[in-house]
Short mmCIF file of C-alpha atoms in Angstrom, two decimals:
data_model
loop_
_atom_site.label_atom_id
_atom_site.label_comp_id
_atom_site.label_asym_id
_atom_site.label_seq_id
_atom_site.Cartn_x
_atom_site.Cartn_y
_atom_site.Cartn_z
CA ALA A 1 -16.37 30.46 108.48
CA TYR A 2 -18.95 32.84 107.28
CA SER A 3 -20.48 30.63 104.21
CA VAL A 4 -21.47 26.73 103.32
CA LEU A 5 -22.22 25.50 100.32
CA VAL A 6 -23.47 21.97 99.65
CA LEU A 7 -22.28 20.41 96.34
CA PRO A 8 -24.16 18.30 93.77
CA ASP A 9 -21.76 15.37 95.07
CA GLY A 10 -22.70 15.87 98.65
CA ASN A 11 -19.17 17.24 99.71
CA LEU A 12 -19.39 20.62 101.51
CA LEU A 13 -17.23 23.88 101.06
CA VAL A 14 -16.36 26.02 103.81
CA GLY A 15 -15.61 29.63 103.16
CA GLY A 16 -14.66 32.51 105.74
CA ASN A 17 -10.88 33.62 106.73
CA GLN A 18 -7.87 31.88 108.35
CA SER A 19 -4.92 33.63 110.33
CA ARG A 20 -1.55 32.59 109.78
CA THR A 21 1.32 33.37 112.36
CA THR A 22 4.68 32.07 113.68
CA THR A 23 6.50 31.57 117.22
CA VAL A 24 9.51 33.50 118.08
CA ASP A 25 11.13 32.57 121.69
CA GLY A 26 7.67 31.61 122.97
CA ILE A 27 5.52 34.50 121.40
CA THR A 28 3.12 33.98 118.90
CA ILE A 29 3.13 36.77 116.10
CA TRP A 30 0.29 37.40 113.36
CA LEU A 31 1.48 37.28 110.00
CA SER A 32 -1.66 37.73 107.93
CA THR A 33 -5.39 37.04 107.54
CA GLY A 34 -6.63 35.55 103.97
CA PHE A 35 -9.61 34.05 102.05
CA ALA A 36 -9.87 30.50 103.47
CA LEU A 37 -11.65 27.89 101.77
CA MET A 38 -12.20 24.21 103.03
CA ARG A 39 -13.86 20.98 101.42
CA PHE A 40 -14.99 18.64 103.28
CA GLY A 41 -16.60 15.07 102.39
CA PRO A 42 -20.25 14.29 103.54
CA ASP A 43 -18.95 12.59 106.39
CA LEU A 44 -17.51 15.76 107.25
CA SER A 45 -13.70 14.33 106.99
CA PRO A 46 -11.51 16.78 104.84
CA ASP A 47 -10.81 16.40 101.39
CA GLU A 48 -7.41 16.36 100.83
CA SER A 49 -7.25 16.10 96.94
CA PHE A 50 -8.89 19.93 97.27
CA GLY A 51 -6.32 22.61 97.23
CA GLU A 52 -3.80 21.99 99.82
CA GLY A 53 -4.47 19.01 102.13
CA GLY A 54 -7.94 19.96 101.96
CA GLU A 55 -7.75 23.70 102.05
CA VAL A 56 -6.78 26.88 100.35
CA TYR A 57 -5.45 30.18 101.66
CA THR A 58 -5.72 33.45 99.68
CA ASN A 59 -4.30 37.02 100.29
CA PHE A 60 -4.70 40.15 97.67
CA PRO A 61 -1.84 42.06 96.69
CA ALA A 62 -0.42 44.66 98.93
CA SER A 63 -2.85 43.12 101.78
CA ASN A 64 -1.96 40.94 104.72
CA ASP A 65 -5.86 40.92 105.99
CA ASP A 66 -8.44 39.93 103.75
CA VAL A 67 -11.80 38.23 104.90
CA ALA A 68 -14.52 36.26 102.74
CA TYR A 69 -17.88 36.75 103.77
CA ASP A 70 -19.94 34.70 101.25
CA MET A 71 -19.30 32.39 98.77
CA THR A 72 -21.17 30.99 95.25
CA LEU A 73 -20.83 28.37 92.85
CA GLN A 74 -21.03 28.96 88.92
CA PRO A 75 -22.81 26.40 86.69
CA ASP A 76 -18.90 25.22 85.51
CA GLY A 77 -18.29 24.00 88.54
CA LYS A 78 -15.87 27.14 89.70
CA ILE A 79 -15.85 28.97 92.98
CA ILE A 80 -16.43 32.70 93.91
CA LEU A 81 -15.60 33.82 97.10
CA ALA A 82 -16.41 37.53 97.92
CA GLY A 83 -15.57 39.79 101.08
CA GLU A 84 -13.02 42.51 102.03
CA SER A 85 -9.46 43.37 101.66
CA THR A 86 -7.39 45.86 103.40
CA GLN A 87 -5.61 48.15 100.48
CA SER A 88 -4.67 51.70 101.44
CA THR A 89 -8.45 51.37 102.62
CA ILE A 90 -10.95 48.50 103.04
CA ASP A 91 -12.00 47.46 99.60
CA PHE A 92 -14.53 44.70 97.59
CA ALA A 93 -12.43 41.77 97.28
CA LEU A 94 -13.54 38.80 94.92
CA ALA A 95 -11.26 35.44 94.38
CA ARG A 96 -12.35 32.71 91.60
CA TYR A 97 -11.07 28.89 91.90
CA HIS A 98 -11.44 26.14 89.51
CA PRO A 99 -13.40 23.22 91.14
CA GLY A 100 -10.39 21.57 92.71
CA GLY A 101 -9.11 24.71 94.70
CA SER A 102 -6.63 26.11 92.38
CA PRO A 103 -6.82 29.97 91.73
CA ASP A 104 -8.42 30.63 88.18
CA GLU A 105 -5.89 32.80 86.85
CA SER A 106 -8.14 33.58 83.90
CA PHE A 107 -10.06 35.96 86.75
CA GLY A 108 -8.96 39.20 87.24
CA GLU A 109 -5.28 39.39 88.35
CA VAL A 110 -3.84 35.90 89.06
CA GLY A 111 -7.83 34.86 90.18
CA ARG A 112 -8.57 37.96 92.39
CA VAL A 113 -10.38 41.37 91.87
CA ILE A 114 -10.48 44.39 94.04
CA THR A 115 -13.18 47.41 93.62
CA ASP A 116 -12.89 50.60 95.35
CA PHE A 117 -15.86 52.56 95.88
CA GLY A 118 -13.89 54.95 97.68
CA GLY A 119 -14.51 54.27 101.48
CA TRP A 120 -14.66 51.24 103.66
CA ASP A 121 -15.87 48.78 101.20
CA ILE A 122 -17.21 45.26 101.81
CA ALA A 123 -18.85 42.83 99.84
CA ASN A 124 -21.48 40.81 101.98
CA ALA A 125 -22.82 38.85 99.39
CA VAL A 126 -22.20 37.32 95.85
CA ALA A 127 -24.46 35.77 92.99
CA ILE A 128 -24.08 34.39 89.58
CA GLN A 129 -26.32 35.49 87.06
CA PRO A 130 -28.40 33.29 84.26
CA ASP A 131 -26.10 34.69 81.68
CA GLY A 132 -22.53 34.27 83.74
CA LYS A 133 -22.19 38.02 85.31
CA ILE A 134 -20.89 37.92 88.40
CA VAL A 135 -23.00 40.49 90.93
CA ALA A 136 -21.75 41.68 94.72
CA VAL A 137 -23.75 43.77 97.11
CA GLY A 138 -22.52 45.38 100.19
CA THR A 139 -21.49 48.34 102.13
CA SER A 140 -19.13 51.10 101.94
CA PHE A 141 -18.41 53.72 104.80
CA VAL A 142 -16.96 57.17 104.00
CA ARG A 143 -16.06 60.26 106.18
CA ASP A 144 -16.42 63.72 104.96
CA ALA A 145 -14.26 66.81 105.13
CA GLU A 146 -15.73 67.51 108.74
CA GLY A 147 -15.46 63.79 109.91
CA ASN A 148 -18.93 63.19 109.48
CA GLY A 149 -19.25 59.30 108.30
CA GLN A 150 -22.34 57.80 106.03
CA TRP A 151 -23.01 54.15 105.08
CA SER A 152 -24.20 52.96 101.75
CA LEU A 153 -25.39 50.28 100.13
CA VAL A 154 -23.28 49.48 97.03
CA LEU A 155 -23.51 47.13 94.27
CA ALA A 156 -21.02 45.72 91.77
CA ARG A 157 -21.48 43.62 88.54
CA TYR A 158 -18.54 42.11 86.78
CA LEU A 159 -18.27 40.33 83.47
CA SER A 160 -17.38 36.91 83.82
CA GLU A 161 -13.53 37.46 83.48
CA GLY A 162 -13.33 39.55 86.04
CA ALA A 163 -10.44 41.35 84.22
CA GLU A 164 -9.33 44.91 84.88
CA GLY A 165 -11.88 47.16 83.62
CA SER A 166 -14.66 44.77 83.21
CA MET A 167 -17.02 45.78 85.90
CA GLU A 168 -19.81 46.71 83.80
CA VAL A 169 -22.04 48.87 86.50
CA THR A 170 -21.81 49.90 90.04
CA ILE A 171 -24.80 51.38 92.23
CA ASP A 172 -23.85 53.35 95.16
CA ILE A 173 -27.34 54.11 97.22
CA ARG A 174 -27.52 56.66 100.26
CA PRO A 175 -28.44 57.13 102.74
CA TYR A 176 -27.42 54.42 105.24
CA ASN A 177 -28.83 50.89 104.38
CA LYS A 178 -27.14 47.63 104.94
CA GLN A 179 -27.22 44.51 102.74
CA ASN A 180 -26.23 41.11 103.70
CA LEU A 181 -27.63 38.65 101.30
CA ILE A 182 -28.41 38.90 97.48
CA VAL A 183 -30.59 36.36 95.83
CA LEU A 184 -30.77 35.56 92.06
CA GLY A 185 -32.32 32.35 91.90
CA LYS A 186 -33.72 30.00 94.85
CA ARG A 187 -31.66 30.83 97.49
CA PRO A 188 -33.71 31.51 100.86
CA MET A 189 -34.03 34.94 101.21
CA ILE A 190 -33.45 37.24 103.98
CA GLN A 191 -32.71 40.74 102.23
CA VAL A 192 -32.66 41.36 98.54
CA ALA A 193 -31.68 44.38 96.65
CA ILE A 194 -34.85 45.84 94.51
CA LEU A 195 -33.10 48.14 92.50
CA SER A 196 -33.23 49.96 88.95
CA THR A 197 -31.57 52.43 87.04
CA ALA A 198 -31.08 52.63 83.08
CA GLU A 199 -28.04 50.46 83.00
CA PHE A 200 -29.24 47.81 85.76
CA ASP A 201 -32.39 46.26 86.56
CA ALA A 202 -32.24 43.60 89.31
CA ARG A 203 -35.62 42.79 89.29
CA GLN A 204 -35.26 41.38 85.78
CA ILE A 205 -32.60 39.00 87.57
CA ASP A 206 -34.33 38.26 90.98
CA ARG A 207 -36.25 35.30 90.18
#
């Protein structure tokens, strides 16, 4: 598990990843790793009314290796997980769910959105602006023709429907900088991107 949210009713959401395996002739074989989301009651017992038996498992198209690193809650109770998905490279991955754990199929492709910055792209944190837009921040690692690699801080903002083409602005900052947490409200602050361009001013939403 990488993230935990306490819901207004006292229940807990826990997000991360889960590996699925099978056993053949006594040998355990890995099948896939996907986004994992579980809900627990205030007494930490699994809430079996959530998803399937208290848990939700999500793989992205063309991938069997997906990891969720952060989670946030929209005002309407919908849940967003953000992390990485192994496509032809590793890309930003976001998934949105209804409060009961079912995929929100109005978001992206069957509740999932992939963003490729052209490198090894990892969304480390996600937050909701007051206007409902979704901001994800993380890192991207790219090698040049000589094999030299460089990390960049990357930031993407999405419209609330998350549909293809709805990403409003992306920011790619060099040289190396690594972002672990973005704060747009009153969450505890570790590191915050204070960024300003003609299209996007994070200082206007970090309150």
